[in-house]
Amino acid sequence: MFMAYIPASVHSPMRFPQGKVAELRFELNSGGKKDKHFTAKKVALKKIVANMTMSNNDMVALFPDIVGCMNIPNLEIKKMCFLFLVNYARMRPDVAVKAIPVLQHDMEDPNPLVRALALRTMSYIHVREFVEATVPIVKHLLRDPDPYVRKTAAYCVAKLYDHDKHMVEKSDLIDRLNGLLRDDNPTVVASALAGLMDIWERSDAIKLTIDYSNASKMVAILADCSEWGQTYILEALMSYVPQECGEASLLAERIAPRLSHSNSAVVLTCIRVILYLMNYIADQKQIAALCRKLSPPLVTLLAKGPEVQYLALRNALLILQRRPEVLRNDIRVFFCKYNDPIYVKVTKLELIFMLANEKNIDEVLTELREYATEIDVHFVRKAVRAIGKLAIKIEPAARRCINLLLELVATKVTYIVQEATVVIRNIFRKYPNQYESIIGTLCEHLDSLDEPEAKAAMVWVIGQYASRIENSDALLEDFLFSFAEEPVEVQLALLTATVKLFIQRPTKGQELVPKVLKWATEETDNPDLRDRAYMYWRLLSTDMDAARRIVMGDKPAITAESERLDPMTLEEMCLNVGTLATVYLKPVQTVFRNARPRRLHDSPALQRQETAAAHAGLRSDANKSLSQLGMGGQPADFDPRSDRGDPRNGDGNPAMAQAVSDADAYFSSQMRDMHIQEQGDSFGGNAGESQGYVVNQYAPQTVYQPAQGVAGNGDLLL
């Protein structure tokens, strides 16, 4: 029996594949009157929101259909429609404007949730028609009988200020928002404060001031606010400037119960306010009592998740620098756990170093020894470096720290040996002529050094103690074998070490010095290396005694507190405890470009003793480092030209006068008309000569003088 094949299209109408937008439009308009609960529309809207969340901009074609659904009296549907409106209004403002009447109608709805939702949606849309239409509505809803609507209206004022600050400043919206601070509902007051704080952060014309009476009222309603409302109120208290020490002390005691709150944001903000108020308290007993109250909440935060732990630890670093007594007796809580993330471990390590002292050093070293044998290489390096820094920080424990470092070096683990070499270099600088007996142990592990910092440290040790290391010249030659391939950091160290070798042992170094200086001046492109080589060249061939005093002179004192913040930055950081800026330990404007920097406001109660002393110490250290670096401890305002004397009278220092004259002539000529007087016994002599270079400290080279009318090569560096 023969059966003909009949296409399916003969029996049914042709169906073409429809696009996703057409399908969703069909689903959105389906259901009809039978769908009393709008189930089909809800399903379609959920699909649309899902596509919108996935950044599918094809959904904007459904804008007219969505606007048509906004009239449906269902809160769930309105939420999804308003979300669509906020997302796509700026792409299709011509269609979005048609939703304004619907939103205005919803703001008269008897349900306060609908009114608040419509107002929030309207204020979020950055379209001129929406912004202008929102202003009169916000004014009306700021007096709404429902506190939830008033709270939403308070936030909307700040949002409108973000859209058009000039329009808001010309209107009376800010005054109305300020009036909400007298509201009976604590949540509304907290929201009004949050809005005013946001406006104050963005405005240069508005000043936020709070007196003691208002501050007391704000503290009184803290217990009745939500956790975020408490955060807003505590934030606002930072704008209160105490005029009397008693006011600051009483206010700090009243907000102290917030330290036991379960929300970490409330705890950290409360800590910030108490630290701020401490600056206006003169009684040291009260400050000590407040410091004791700050310790338990910080320790409690370490029981939370790793992110909160990290934030608490970074803020603890700040607090320890400003108020060391806060965590003085809590070092054990900062010992690392095996499952801590690496960023938490490293921060705990910094705190352990800051809290270490003579009493707990044995316990700390035992803990650090465990850290130095862990698997994580980065953490092990930090632990080894911490041991070396403790030797510098706590002098009575230096020998114990060095013994532990030698014990770790004996493991022959490459990265441990390299870190130990770096920190031992710093220990030698801190304690000269005390622990040089361990140099031999370091020299046994030269083959383990392959990182620039470790190589530079070892080269420094060899050069500094070349007179005590029997084969120092052979060790330097091993490093010099790859001089051209080394990083600049190592090349600079090798250059200086070679000069030190020659100064201490001329017979051992007279062959290495000219070779290295030739490489550094003729075969390198790095200006720092080349300039240093020329300086050594001139110095060695002019005055060996001056070279010895300069190159082998006393080094500036080294400390373990180099990572401390300067007083001004520390003061600002303590006023931002709990914010992102404290994670970076950078000034706020470095992290947030438009953030308003915070400073302690002047007041009769402001205590400036510690800060002033710190500033004085900082200035003293700065002057000391400037005056004594390379000048033998002379005052900072010492002028070499004053030592010239009068040539006509024959007084003054002729060598200094001559050197200054040469320098003035050199710089005034701007590197023109210079030439090098080539002599057989000088470094970098005639290019055509093949004999070796010889350094004779008793036959110094003539000082190079500017050529007067002589056609030279025109550039000293060629």
Coordinates of N, CA, C and O in Angstrom, one line a residue, residues 383-438:
A383 N 57.9 35.7 59.2 CA 58.2 35.3 60.5 C 59.7 35.5 60.8 O 60.1 36.0 61.8
V384 N 60.5 35.1 59.8 CA 62.0 35.3 60.0 C 62.4 36.7 60.1 O 63.2 37.1 60.9
R385 N 61.7 37.5 59.2 CA 62.0 39.0 59.3 C 61.5 39.6 60.6 O 62.2 40.5 61.2
A386 N 60.4 39.1 61.2 CA 60.0 39.5 62.5 C 61.0 39.2 63.6 O 61.2 40.0 64.5
I387 N 61.6 38.1 63.5 CA 62.7 37.7 64.5 C 63.8 38.7 64.4 O 64.3 39.1 65.5
G388 N 64.3 39.0 63.2 CA 65.3 40.0 63.1 C 65.0 41.3 63.6 O 65.8 42.0 64.2
K389 N 63.7 41.8 63.3 CA 63.3 43.1 63.8 C 63.2 43.1 65.3 O 63.4 44.2 65.9
L390 N 62.8 42.0 65.9 CA 62.8 41.9 67.4 C 64.2 42.1 68.0 O 64.3 42.7 69.1
A391 N 65.2 41.5 67.3 CA 66.6 41.7 67.8 C 66.9 43.2 67.8 O 67.7 43.6 68.7
I392 N 66.4 43.9 66.9 CA 66.7 45.4 66.8 C 65.9 46.1 67.8 O 66.4 47.1 68.5
K393 N 64.6 45.7 68.0 CA 63.7 46.4 68.9 C 64.1 46.2 70.4 O 64.1 47.1 71.2
I394 N 64.4 45.0 70.8 CA 64.6 44.6 72.2 C 66.1 44.2 72.3 O 66.4 43.1 72.1
E395 N 66.9 45.1 72.8 CA 68.3 44.9 72.8 C 68.7 43.7 73.7 O 69.6 42.9 73.4
P396 N 68.1 43.6 74.9 CA 68.5 42.5 75.8 C 68.2 41.1 75.2 O 68.8 40.1 75.6
A397 N 67.3 41.0 74.2 CA 67.0 39.8 73.6 C 67.7 39.5 72.3 O 67.4 38.6 71.6
A398 N 68.6 40.4 71.9 CA 69.2 40.3 70.6 C 70.0 39.0 70.4 O 69.9 38.3 69.4
R399 N 70.7 38.6 71.5 CA 71.5 37.3 71.4 C 70.5 36.1 71.2 O 70.8 35.2 70.4
R400 N 69.4 36.1 71.9 CA 68.5 35.0 71.7 C 67.9 35.0 70.3 O 67.7 33.9 69.7
C401 N 67.6 36.2 69.8 CA 67.1 36.3 68.4 C 68.1 35.8 67.4 O 67.7 35.1 66.4
I402 N 69.3 36.2 67.6 CA 70.4 35.8 66.6 C 70.6 34.3 66.7 O 70.8 33.6 65.6
N403 N 70.6 33.7 67.9 CA 70.7 32.2 68.0 C 69.6 31.5 67.3 O 69.8 30.5 66.6
L404 N 68.4 32.0 67.4 CA 67.3 31.4 66.7 C 67.4 31.6 65.2 O 67.1 30.6 64.4
L405 N 67.9 32.7 64.7 CA 68.2 32.9 63.3 C 69.2 31.9 62.8 O 69.1 31.3 61.7
L406 N 70.3 31.7 63.5 CA 71.3 30.8 63.1 C 70.8 29.3 63.1 O 71.1 28.5 62.2
E407 N 69.9 29.0 64.0 CA 69.2 27.7 64.0 C 68.4 27.5 62.8 O 68.4 26.4 62.2
L408 N 67.7 28.6 62.3 CA 66.9 28.5 61.1 C 67.8 28.4 59.9 O 67.5 27.7 58.9
V409 N 68.9 29.1 59.9 CA 69.8 29.1 58.8 C 70.4 27.7 58.6 O 70.6 27.2 57.5
A410 N 70.6 27.0 59.7 CA 71.1 25.6 59.7 C 70.2 24.6 59.0 O 70.7 23.6 58.5
T411 N 68.9 25.0 58.8 CA 68.0 24.1 58.1 C 68.3 24.1 56.6 O 67.9 23.2 55.8
K412 N 69.1 25.1 56.1 CA 69.5 25.2 54.7 C 68.4 25.3 53.7 O 68.5 25.0 52.5
V413 N 67.2 25.8 54.2 CA 66.1 26.1 53.3 C 66.4 27.4 52.7 O 66.7 28.4 53.4
T414 N 66.3 27.5 51.4 CA 66.8 28.6 50.6 C 66.2 29.9 51.0 O 66.8 30.9 51.4
Y415 N 64.8 30.0 51.1 CA 64.2 31.2 51.4 C 64.4 31.7 52.8 O 64.4 32.9 53.1
I416 N 64.6 30.7 53.7 CA 64.9 31.0 55.1 C 66.3 31.7 55.2 O 66.5 32.7 55.9
V417 N 67.2 31.1 54.5 CA 68.6 31.6 54.5 C 68.6 33.0 54.0 O 69.3 33.9 54.5
Q418 N 67.9 33.3 52.9 CA 67.9 34.6 52.3 C 67.3 35.6 53.2 O 67.8 36.7 53.3
E419 N 66.1 35.3 53.8 CA 65.5 36.3 54.7 C 66.4 36.5 55.9 O 66.5 37.7 56.4
A420 N 67.0 35.5 56.5 CA 67.9 35.6 57.6 C 69.1 36.5 57.3 O 69.5 37.3 58.1
T421 N 69.6 36.4 56.1 CA 70.7 37.2 55.6 C 70.4 38.7 55.6 O 71.1 39.5 56.1
V422 N 69.2 39.0 55.2 CA 68.7 40.4 55.1 C 68.6 40.9 56.5 O 69.1 42.1 56.8
V423 N 68.0 40.2 57.4 CA 67.8 40.8 58.8 C 69.1 40.8 59.6 O 69.2 41.7 60.4
I424 N 70.0 39.9 59.3 CA 71.3 39.9 60.0 C 72.1 41.1 59.6 O 72.8 41.8 60.4
R425 N 71.9 41.5 58.3 CA 72.6 42.8 57.9 C 72.1 43.9 58.7 O 72.9 44.8 59.2
N426 N 70.8 44.0 59.0 CA 70.3 45.1 59.8 C 70.7 45.0 61.2 O 70.9 46.0 61.9
I427 N 70.9 43.8 61.8 CA 71.4 43.6 63.1 C 72.8 44.1 63.2 O 73.2 44.8 64.2
F428 N 73.6 43.9 62.2 CA 75.0 44.4 62.2 C 75.0 45.9 62.3 O 75.9 46.5 62.9
R429 N 74.1 46.5 61.6 CA 74.0 48.0 61.6 C 73.6 48.5 62.9 O 74.0 49.5 63.4
K430 N 72.7 47.8 63.6 CA 72.2 48.2 64.9 C 73.2 48.0 66.0 O 73.4 48.9 66.9
Y431 N 74.0 46.9 65.9 CA 74.9 46.5 67.0 C 76.3 46.3 66.3 O 76.7 45.2 66.1
P432 N 77.0 47.4 65.9 CA 78.3 47.2 65.3 C 79.3 46.6 66.3 O 79.3 46.9 67.5
N433 N 80.2 45.7 65.7 CA 81.3 45.2 66.5 C 80.8 44.3 67.7 O 81.5 44.2 68.7
Q434 N 79.6 43.7 67.5 CA 79.2 42.8 68.6 C 78.9 41.4 68.2 O 79.3 40.5 69.0
Y435 N 78.3 41.2 67.1 CA 77.9 39.8 66.7 C 78.6 39.4 65.4 O 78.0 38.6 64.7
E436 N 79.8 39.9 65.1 CA 80.4 39.6 63.8 C 80.9 38.1 63.8 O 81.4 37.7 62.7
S437 N 80.9 37.4 64.9 CA 81.3 36.0 64.9 C 80.5 35.1 64.0 O 80.9 34.0 63.7
I438 N 79.3 35.6 63.7 CA 78.4 34.8 62.9 C 78.6 35.0 61.4 O 77.9 34.3 60.6

